């Protein structure tokens, strides 16, 4: 047997590419990335595969390392990656420019199946001309180049949605058989004044395999629901409400029943965002008994519609209920006290009647301590969020905050991690509307609605 010279060292960087590629084939992608930092030869091996799994680009102005890394990865694998998520700081002109660079690299990739954009704010720090030339143009090229696009999400961007007519037309031409998820709903910078592209929502019925879509309520109508009835695999419809136009046609029970009949697994997520006028009437104008409502979220609408709460008990499929407004630290502020119900707190009724309710987030409004204890005992929540200073008592209260904390501790021991949130731990915009940006709170929540 030959004895290896003790002075001879193994030279891993000259391994035959066939062997190196075989080694890499056994590694997870994150381990491949780490291994590729060893030397140039190993870095080349990382990008010799024909397909690359999911890649998440993160472009934040405060994290230069991730920006550099995203640029490098985009240049190396832009033509091989299949599923792309891009999270970026949209109020940084530099980050928006980097987004444009990445989209340009991706625009010639025939393998792209999924593109999800996650901006940090609803508006970009670039004018509409730049967005048209460098973002929308690349998106259209990507849609045209891809062999079989399955998912496209604009991340609630109001400015990208302005080109939704062109995008939808191109998607119908190229991907009517492959598209499964199309997210077009927006967050509006000014919910009282905004432009509405002349979007032909009947085209939604062209996507024979459509499973998820999102849209602003401005486009909701029986015509739109009829187009969804032509699909048969819909599982999620996300609706964003900013306001209700005077001439809005609304929807009918018949249309909703028709959609449910053709899509028995469909669930609706309804998000009201800065809908200051609509929040007081949505239970009459928007909610329908035939609507398969699974999520209702009300963000910063500055009104507690208890009539709507009383109707929610009839939505047996409701899984998530959020009612969120900016709060105040002074617990004596009784003008928003939840006391305008006749018998029982409608939140308690919801916890009792809604067997599928898993999430309850109720911030910015007062709630009696007895009602909090009742909700905790009636329902095993996966997520329960209440502010400590919003839980109040009076001379008629049976329980105290000590009871609530004891019950919370018991929940934690059972694996239901919840505790009344201290004022200082709330998001700044929840503490005071002038202290934070509501986009930063809302966007991660509604963008998660768009995850496949």
Tab-separated table of C-alpha atoms in Angstrom, residues 65-430:
chain	number	residue	atom	x	y	z
A	65	UNK	CA	-24.168	43.428	2.908
A	66	UNK	CA	-27.523	41.987	1.840
A	67	UNK	CA	-27.748	44.495	-0.999
A	68	UNK	CA	-24.342	43.453	-2.337
A	69	UNK	CA	-25.237	39.789	-1.906
A	70	UNK	CA	-28.548	40.238	-3.755
A	71	UNK	CA	-26.797	41.948	-6.661
A	72	UNK	CA	-24.211	39.195	-6.889
A	73	UNK	CA	-26.774	36.379	-6.746
A	74	UNK	CA	-28.937	38.119	-9.345
A	75	UNK	CA	-26.038	38.303	-11.784
A	76	UNK	CA	-25.093	34.669	-11.223
A	77	UNK	CA	-28.421	32.867	-11.190
A	78	UNK	CA	-30.976	35.251	-12.680
A	79	UNK	CA	-31.455	32.996	-15.690
A	80	UNK	CA	-31.770	29.784	-13.670
A	81	UNK	CA	-33.941	30.651	-10.692
A	82	UNK	CA	-37.590	29.521	-10.734
A	83	UNK	CA	-39.226	31.151	-7.710
A	84	UNK	CA	-38.299	34.700	-6.726
A	85	UNK	CA	-39.335	36.911	-3.823
A	86	UNK	CA	-37.955	40.451	-3.700
A	87	UNK	CA	-38.309	42.448	-0.478
A	88	UNK	CA	-37.119	46.026	-0.850
A	89	UNK	CA	-37.166	49.445	0.739
A	90	UNK	CA	-39.509	51.275	-1.607
A	91	UNK	CA	-38.905	54.734	-0.102
A	92	UNK	CA	-35.208	54.510	-0.953
A	93	UNK	CA	-34.461	55.604	-4.520
A	94	UNK	CA	-31.265	53.536	-4.420
A	95	UNK	CA	-33.141	50.367	-3.438
A	96	UNK	CA	-35.778	50.901	-6.134
A	97	UNK	CA	-32.969	51.252	-8.675
A	98	UNK	CA	-31.489	47.959	-7.463
A	99	UNK	CA	-34.926	46.370	-7.840
A	100	UNK	CA	-34.946	47.564	-11.449
A	101	UNK	CA	-31.506	46.003	-11.990
A	102	UNK	CA	-32.644	42.642	-10.627
A	103	UNK	CA	-35.810	42.672	-12.735
A	104	UNK	CA	-33.691	43.398	-15.790
A	105	UNK	CA	-31.532	40.356	-15.017
A	106	UNK	CA	-34.653	38.223	-14.529
A	107	UNK	CA	-36.509	39.458	-17.601
A	108	UNK	CA	-34.807	36.943	-19.912
A	109	UNK	CA	-35.376	33.916	-17.667
A	110	UNK	CA	-37.708	31.405	-19.300
A	111	UNK	CA	-37.819	29.276	-16.131
A	112	UNK	CA	-39.505	31.819	-13.853
A	113	UNK	CA	-42.653	30.388	-12.299
A	114	UNK	CA	-43.157	32.710	-9.354
A	115	UNK	CA	-42.442	36.401	-8.784
A	116	UNK	CA	-43.495	38.078	-5.536
A	117	UNK	CA	-42.659	41.722	-4.827
A	118	UNK	CA	-42.737	42.921	-1.203
A	119	UNK	CA	-42.260	46.705	-1.030
A	120	UNK	CA	-41.872	48.316	2.379
A	121	UNK	CA	-44.407	51.075	1.574
A	122	UNK	CA	-47.294	51.509	-0.831
A	123	UNK	CA	-45.475	54.227	-2.797
A	124	UNK	CA	-42.034	54.143	-4.445
A	125	UNK	CA	-39.388	56.845	-4.171
A	126	UNK	CA	-39.361	57.166	-7.963
A	127	UNK	CA	-41.638	58.962	-10.384
A	128	UNK	CA	-44.168	57.130	-12.560
A	129	UNK	CA	-42.031	57.583	-15.669
A	130	UNK	CA	-39.155	55.645	-14.056
A	131	UNK	CA	-41.547	52.961	-12.847
A	132	UNK	CA	-42.974	52.536	-16.349
A	133	UNK	CA	-39.574	52.418	-18.079
A	134	UNK	CA	-37.615	50.318	-15.599
A	135	UNK	CA	-40.095	48.267	-13.572
A	136	UNK	CA	-43.271	47.739	-15.566
A	137	UNK	CA	-41.351	47.233	-18.806
A	138	UNK	CA	-39.221	44.505	-17.173
A	139	UNK	CA	-42.278	42.883	-15.622
A	140	UNK	CA	-43.945	42.736	-19.045
A	141	UNK	CA	-40.783	41.251	-20.555
A	142	UNK	CA	-40.614	38.648	-17.794
A	143	UNK	CA	-44.278	37.718	-18.305
A	144	UNK	CA	-43.686	37.419	-22.045
A	145	UNK	CA	-40.463	35.383	-21.679
A	146	UNK	CA	-41.523	32.901	-19.012
A	147	UNK	CA	-42.663	29.529	-20.302
A	148	UNK	CA	-45.213	28.914	-17.554
A	149	UNK	CA	-45.706	31.631	-14.952
A	150	UNK	CA	-47.730	30.405	-11.978
A	151	UNK	CA	-47.615	33.278	-9.466
A	152	UNK	CA	-47.412	37.051	-9.769
A	153	UNK	CA	-47.865	39.412	-6.813
A	154	UNK	CA	-47.412	43.184	-7.047
A	155	UNK	CA	-47.149	43.421	-3.254
A	156	UNK	CA	-49.998	45.980	-2.863
A	157	UNK	CA	-48.104	48.589	-4.888
A	158	UNK	CA	-50.458	51.343	-6.020
A	159	UNK	CA	-48.041	52.544	-8.710
A	160	UNK	CA	-47.433	49.133	-10.261
A	161	UNK	CA	-51.172	48.526	-10.293
A	162	UNK	CA	-51.548	51.494	-12.644
A	163	UNK	CA	-50.195	49.182	-15.356
A	164	UNK	CA	-52.443	46.265	-14.406
A	165	UNK	CA	-54.360	46.482	-17.693
A	166	UNK	CA	-51.218	45.735	-19.709
A	167	UNK	CA	-50.077	43.039	-17.290
A	168	UNK	CA	-53.440	41.283	-17.259
A	169	UNK	CA	-53.679	41.305	-21.061
A	170	UNK	CA	-50.192	39.825	-21.351
A	171	UNK	CA	-50.910	37.195	-18.709
A	172	UNK	CA	-54.046	36.078	-20.532
A	173	UNK	CA	-52.117	35.772	-23.789
A	174	UNK	CA	-49.165	33.850	-22.355
A	175	UNK	CA	-50.257	32.056	-19.181
A	176	UNK	CA	-53.967	31.335	-19.210
A	177	UNK	CA	-53.239	27.646	-18.543
A	178	UNK	CA	-50.436	27.988	-15.989
A	179	UNK	CA	-51.335	30.959	-13.772
A	180	UNK	CA	-52.497	29.904	-10.301
A	181	UNK	CA	-52.032	33.043	-8.212
A	182	UNK	CA	-52.524	36.684	-9.224
A	183	UNK	CA	-52.373	39.370	-6.539
A	184	UNK	CA	-53.417	42.860	-7.678
A	185	UNK	CA	-54.924	44.405	-4.513
A	186	UNK	CA	-53.319	47.659	-3.365
A	187	UNK	CA	-52.711	49.917	-0.407
A	188	UNK	CA	-53.648	53.499	-1.240
A	189	UNK	CA	-51.557	56.474	-0.192
A	190	UNK	CA	-54.682	58.650	-0.251
A	191	UNK	CA	-57.759	56.428	0.230
A	192	UNK	CA	-60.087	59.324	-0.668
A	193	UNK	CA	-58.545	60.130	-4.050
A	194	UNK	CA	-56.977	57.620	-6.413
A	195	UNK	CA	-57.044	56.614	-10.063
A	196	UNK	CA	-58.747	53.430	-11.226
A	197	UNK	CA	-57.344	51.744	-14.353
A	198	UNK	CA	-60.025	50.425	-16.679
A	199	UNK	CA	-59.353	46.820	-15.690
A	200	UNK	CA	-61.482	44.166	-17.388
A	201	UNK	CA	-62.042	41.835	-14.431
A	202	UNK	CA	-63.985	39.374	-16.589
A	203	UNK	CA	-60.592	38.237	-17.906
A	204	UNK	CA	-59.991	36.463	-14.574
A	205	UNK	CA	-62.150	33.651	-15.870
A	206	UNK	CA	-59.559	33.034	-18.600
A	207	UNK	CA	-57.150	31.428	-16.114
A	208	UNK	CA	-58.377	27.850	-16.000
A	209	UNK	CA	-56.170	26.873	-13.037
A	210	UNK	CA	-56.507	30.042	-10.962
A	211	UNK	CA	-56.493	29.284	-7.228
A	212	UNK	CA	-55.788	32.628	-5.539
A	213	UNK	CA	-56.321	36.226	-6.453
A	214	UNK	CA	-56.604	39.617	-4.773
A	215	UNK	CA	-58.397	42.728	-5.955
A	216	UNK	CA	-59.581	46.078	-4.647
A	217	UNK	CA	-63.266	46.293	-3.799
A	218	UNK	CA	-63.642	48.981	-6.490
A	219	UNK	CA	-63.685	46.132	-9.025
A	220	UNK	CA	-66.006	43.823	-7.117
A	221	UNK	CA	-69.265	43.140	-8.941
A	222	UNK	CA	-71.447	40.270	-10.043
A	223	UNK	CA	-69.537	40.413	-13.334
A	224	UNK	CA	-66.288	39.793	-11.501
A	225	UNK	CA	-67.811	36.968	-9.434
A	226	UNK	CA	-69.204	35.444	-12.611
A	227	UNK	CA	-65.691	35.350	-14.059
A	228	UNK	CA	-64.490	33.532	-10.932
A	229	UNK	CA	-67.375	31.082	-11.313
A	230	UNK	CA	-65.753	29.975	-14.551
A	231	UNK	CA	-62.838	28.758	-12.451
A	232	UNK	CA	-63.219	25.623	-10.360
A	233	UNK	CA	-60.095	25.583	-8.176
A	234	UNK	CA	-60.310	28.916	-6.328
A	235	UNK	CA	-59.263	28.620	-2.683
A	236	UNK	CA	-58.558	32.252	-1.705
A	237	UNK	CA	-59.965	35.630	-2.687
A	238	UNK	CA	-58.450	38.677	-0.969
A	239	UNK	CA	-60.457	41.925	-1.136
A	240	UNK	CA	-59.081	45.331	-0.083
A	241	UNK	CA	-61.586	48.030	0.793
A	242	UNK	CA	-60.473	51.685	0.733
A	243	UNK	CA	-63.857	53.214	0.091
A	244	UNK	CA	-67.158	52.584	-1.647
A	245	UNK	CA	-67.892	54.669	-4.741
A	246	UNK	CA	-71.327	56.226	-5.007
A	247	UNK	CA	-72.049	54.315	-8.222
A	248	UNK	CA	-70.576	51.015	-7.037
A	249	UNK	CA	-72.795	48.120	-8.222
A	250	UNK	CA	-72.075	45.906	-5.226
A	251	UNK	CA	-72.612	42.154	-5.322
A	252	UNK	CA	-75.609	39.881	-4.830
A	253	UNK	CA	-76.246	36.767	-2.776
A	254	UNK	CA	-76.972	34.919	-6.025
A	255	UNK	CA	-73.518	35.698	-7.438
A	256	UNK	CA	-71.777	34.598	-4.231
A	257	UNK	CA	-73.774	31.370	-4.118
A	258	UNK	CA	-72.790	30.690	-7.706
A	259	UNK	CA	-69.086	31.196	-6.921
A	260	UNK	CA	-69.285	28.890	-3.901
A	261	UNK	CA	-71.049	26.209	-5.879
A	262	UNK	CA	-68.284	26.138	-8.485
A	263	UNK	CA	-65.452	26.667	-5.974
A	264	UNK	CA	-66.448	24.765	-2.816
A	265	UNK	CA	-63.072	25.387	-1.123
A	266	UNK	CA	-63.076	29.154	-1.640
A	267	UNK	CA	-62.348	31.393	1.369
A	268	UNK	CA	-62.575	35.193	1.357
A	269	UNK	CA	-60.221	37.539	3.213
A	270	UNK	CA	-61.655	41.033	3.607
A	271	UNK	CA	-59.268	43.863	4.559
A	272	UNK	CA	-60.550	47.379	5.273
A	273	UNK	CA	-57.644	49.858	5.168
A	274	UNK	CA	-58.144	53.519	6.140
A	275	UNK	CA	-61.731	53.018	5.012
A	276	UNK	CA	-63.093	55.812	7.198
A	277	UNK	CA	-66.535	55.951	5.587
A	278	UNK	CA	-66.910	52.358	4.411
A	279	UNK	CA	-66.262	50.928	7.881
A	280	UNK	CA	-69.605	52.237	9.115
A	281	UNK	CA	-71.638	50.611	6.360
A	282	UNK	CA	-69.677	47.620	5.085
A	283	UNK	CA	-71.875	45.167	7.011
A	284	UNK	CA	-74.789	46.345	4.847
A	285	UNK	CA	-73.111	47.084	1.509
A	286	UNK	CA	-70.263	44.559	1.328
A	287	UNK	CA	-70.940	41.591	3.586
A	288	UNK	CA	-73.240	38.947	2.139
A	289	UNK	CA	-74.442	35.857	3.949
A	290	UNK	CA	-73.278	33.666	1.086
A	291	UNK	CA	-69.763	35.163	1.195
A	292	UNK	CA	-67.387	32.435	2.496
A	293	UNK	CA	-65.632	34.876	4.848
A	294	UNK	CA	-62.612	33.431	6.662
A	295	UNK	CA	-60.663	36.593	7.573
A	296	UNK	CA	-61.876	40.077	8.456
A	297	UNK	CA	-59.275	42.740	9.193
A	298	UNK	CA	-59.994	46.404	9.840
A	299	UNK	CA	-56.919	48.665	9.881
A	300	UNK	CA	-56.932	52.285	11.073
A	301	UNK	CA	-60.524	53.101	10.163
A	302	UNK	CA	-61.125	55.052	13.404
A	303	UNK	CA	-64.532	53.555	14.095
A	304	UNK	CA	-65.794	50.490	15.923
A	305	UNK	CA	-68.794	49.100	14.038
A	306	UNK	CA	-70.575	46.991	16.654
A	307	UNK	CA	-73.434	46.292	14.221
A	308	UNK	CA	-70.902	44.488	12.030
A	309	UNK	CA	-69.630	42.549	15.057
A	310	UNK	CA	-73.155	41.360	15.772
A	311	UNK	CA	-73.466	40.002	12.220
A	312	UNK	CA	-70.153	38.132	12.314
A	313	UNK	CA	-71.621	35.415	14.523
A	314	UNK	CA	-73.367	34.084	11.399
A	315	UNK	CA	-70.073	33.513	9.527
A	316	UNK	CA	-69.248	30.040	10.752
A	317	UNK	CA	-66.062	29.828	8.649
A	318	UNK	CA	-64.473	32.920	10.219
A	319	UNK	CA	-60.930	32.069	11.349
A	320	UNK	CA	-59.346	35.477	11.895
A	321	UNK	CA	-60.713	38.765	13.232
A	322	UNK	CA	-58.619	41.937	13.524
A	323	UNK	CA	-59.783	45.400	14.531
A	324	UNK	CA	-56.814	47.715	14.858
A	325	UNK	CA	-56.470	51.446	15.485
A	326	UNK	CA	-53.900	53.726	17.012
A	327	UNK	CA	-54.115	53.606	20.768
A	328	UNK	CA	-53.626	55.947	23.692
A	329	UNK	CA	-51.784	55.203	26.895
A	330	UNK	CA	-54.457	56.864	29.085
A	331	UNK	CA	-56.790	54.026	30.090
A	332	UNK	CA	-59.325	56.531	31.444
A	333	UNK	CA	-60.218	57.582	27.921
A	334	UNK	CA	-63.779	56.271	27.997
A	335	UNK	CA	-65.114	57.808	24.807
A	336	UNK	CA	-64.043	54.671	22.911
A	337	UNK	CA	-65.103	52.268	25.608
A	338	UNK	CA	-66.750	49.181	24.162
A	339	UNK	CA	-69.984	49.577	26.096
A	340	UNK	CA	-72.606	50.262	23.456
A	341	UNK	CA	-73.913	46.701	23.310
A	342	UNK	CA	-77.122	45.630	25.022
A	343	UNK	CA	-76.319	42.312	26.640
A	344	UNK	CA	-72.998	40.661	25.905
A	345	UNK	CA	-69.834	41.971	24.332
A	346	UNK	CA	-69.974	40.866	20.652
A	347	UNK	CA	-66.345	39.734	20.958
A	348	UNK	CA	-67.434	37.260	23.616
A	349	UNK	CA	-70.284	36.103	21.382
A	350	UNK	CA	-67.783	35.642	18.529
A	351	UNK	CA	-65.467	33.574	20.764
A	352	UNK	CA	-68.451	31.452	21.770
A	353	UNK	CA	-70.204	31.005	18.426
A	354	UNK	CA	-67.334	30.911	15.923
A	355	UNK	CA	-65.840	27.460	16.357
A	356	UNK	CA	-63.114	28.034	13.756
A	357	UNK	CA	-61.893	31.364	15.166
A	358	UNK	CA	-58.120	31.069	15.698
A	359	UNK	CA	-56.970	34.697	15.675
A	360	UNK	CA	-58.330	37.691	17.527
A	361	UNK	CA	-56.426	40.976	17.412
A	362	UNK	CA	-58.242	43.869	19.085
A	363	UNK	CA	-56.070	46.961	19.538
A	364	UNK	CA	-56.915	50.598	20.134
A	365	UNK	CA	-60.237	50.045	21.903
A	366	UNK	CA	-61.187	49.334	25.496
A	367	UNK	CA	-62.460	45.983	26.682
A	368	UNK	CA	-63.724	44.986	30.125
A	369	UNK	CA	-61.593	42.547	32.082
A	370	UNK	CA	-64.528	40.146	32.590
A	371	UNK	CA	-64.971	39.928	28.815
A	372	UNK	CA	-61.276	39.188	28.289
A	373	UNK	CA	-61.404	36.323	30.791
A	374	UNK	CA	-64.564	34.992	29.116
A	375	UNK	CA	-62.934	35.007	25.649
A	376	UNK	CA	-59.842	33.225	26.931
A	377	UNK	CA	-61.951	30.483	28.489
A	378	UNK	CA	-64.342	30.071	25.577
A	379	UNK	CA	-61.831	29.706	22.765
A	380	UNK	CA	-58.333	28.314	22.337
A	381	UNK	CA	-56.702	31.008	20.219
A	382	UNK	CA	-53.552	30.510	18.196
A	383	UNK	CA	-53.136	34.280	18.294
A	384	UNK	CA	-54.695	36.689	20.761
A	385	UNK	CA	-53.541	40.314	20.949
A	386	UNK	CA	-54.900	42.884	23.382
A	387	UNK	CA	-53.155	45.907	24.871
A	388	UNK	CA	-52.626	45.896	28.633
A	389	UNK	CA	-53.846	49.479	29.029
A	390	UNK	CA	-57.020	48.739	27.039
A	391	UNK	CA	-58.235	46.135	29.530
A	392	UNK	CA	-60.279	47.998	32.109
A	393	UNK	CA	-62.594	47.292	35.018
A	394	UNK	CA	-65.310	48.981	37.031
A	395	UNK	CA	-67.145	48.393	40.304
A	396	UNK	CA	-69.154	45.578	38.719
A	397	UNK	CA	-66.115	43.615	37.494
A	398	UNK	CA	-65.783	40.088	38.840
A	399	UNK	CA	-62.170	39.686	37.795
A	400	UNK	CA	-59.006	41.778	37.872
A	401	UNK	CA	-55.860	42.119	35.750
A	402	UNK	CA	-54.277	39.609	38.111
A	403	UNK	CA	-56.772	37.042	36.836
A	404	UNK	CA	-55.995	37.927	33.229
A	405	UNK	CA	-52.252	37.528	33.783
A	406	UNK	CA	-52.816	34.226	35.566
A	407	UNK	CA	-54.977	32.979	32.702
A	408	UNK	CA	-52.340	34.185	30.198
A	409	UNK	CA	-49.640	32.270	32.065
A	410	UNK	CA	-51.818	29.170	31.949
A	411	UNK	CA	-52.249	29.640	28.187
A	412	UNK	CA	-48.479	29.857	27.736
A	413	UNK	CA	-48.056	26.603	29.631
A	414	UNK	CA	-50.531	25.009	27.220
A	415	UNK	CA	-48.606	26.297	24.233
A	416	UNK	CA	-50.906	29.255	23.507
A	417	UNK	CA	-48.342	32.026	23.784
A	418	UNK	CA	-50.129	35.245	24.597
A	419	UNK	CA	-49.783	38.056	27.068
A	420	UNK	CA	-51.415	41.514	27.228
A	421	UNK	CA	-49.107	43.791	25.281
A	422	UNK	CA	-47.513	46.711	27.089
A	423	UNK	CA	-47.850	50.133	25.519
A	424	UNK	CA	-44.092	50.460	24.955
A	425	UNK	CA	-44.038	47.153	23.043
A	426	UNK	CA	-46.650	48.201	20.505
A	427	UNK	CA	-45.672	49.303	17.026
A	428	UNK	CA	-45.097	53.107	17.063
A	429	UNK	CA	-48.107	53.785	14.841
A	430	UNK	CA	-50.281	51.874	17.315
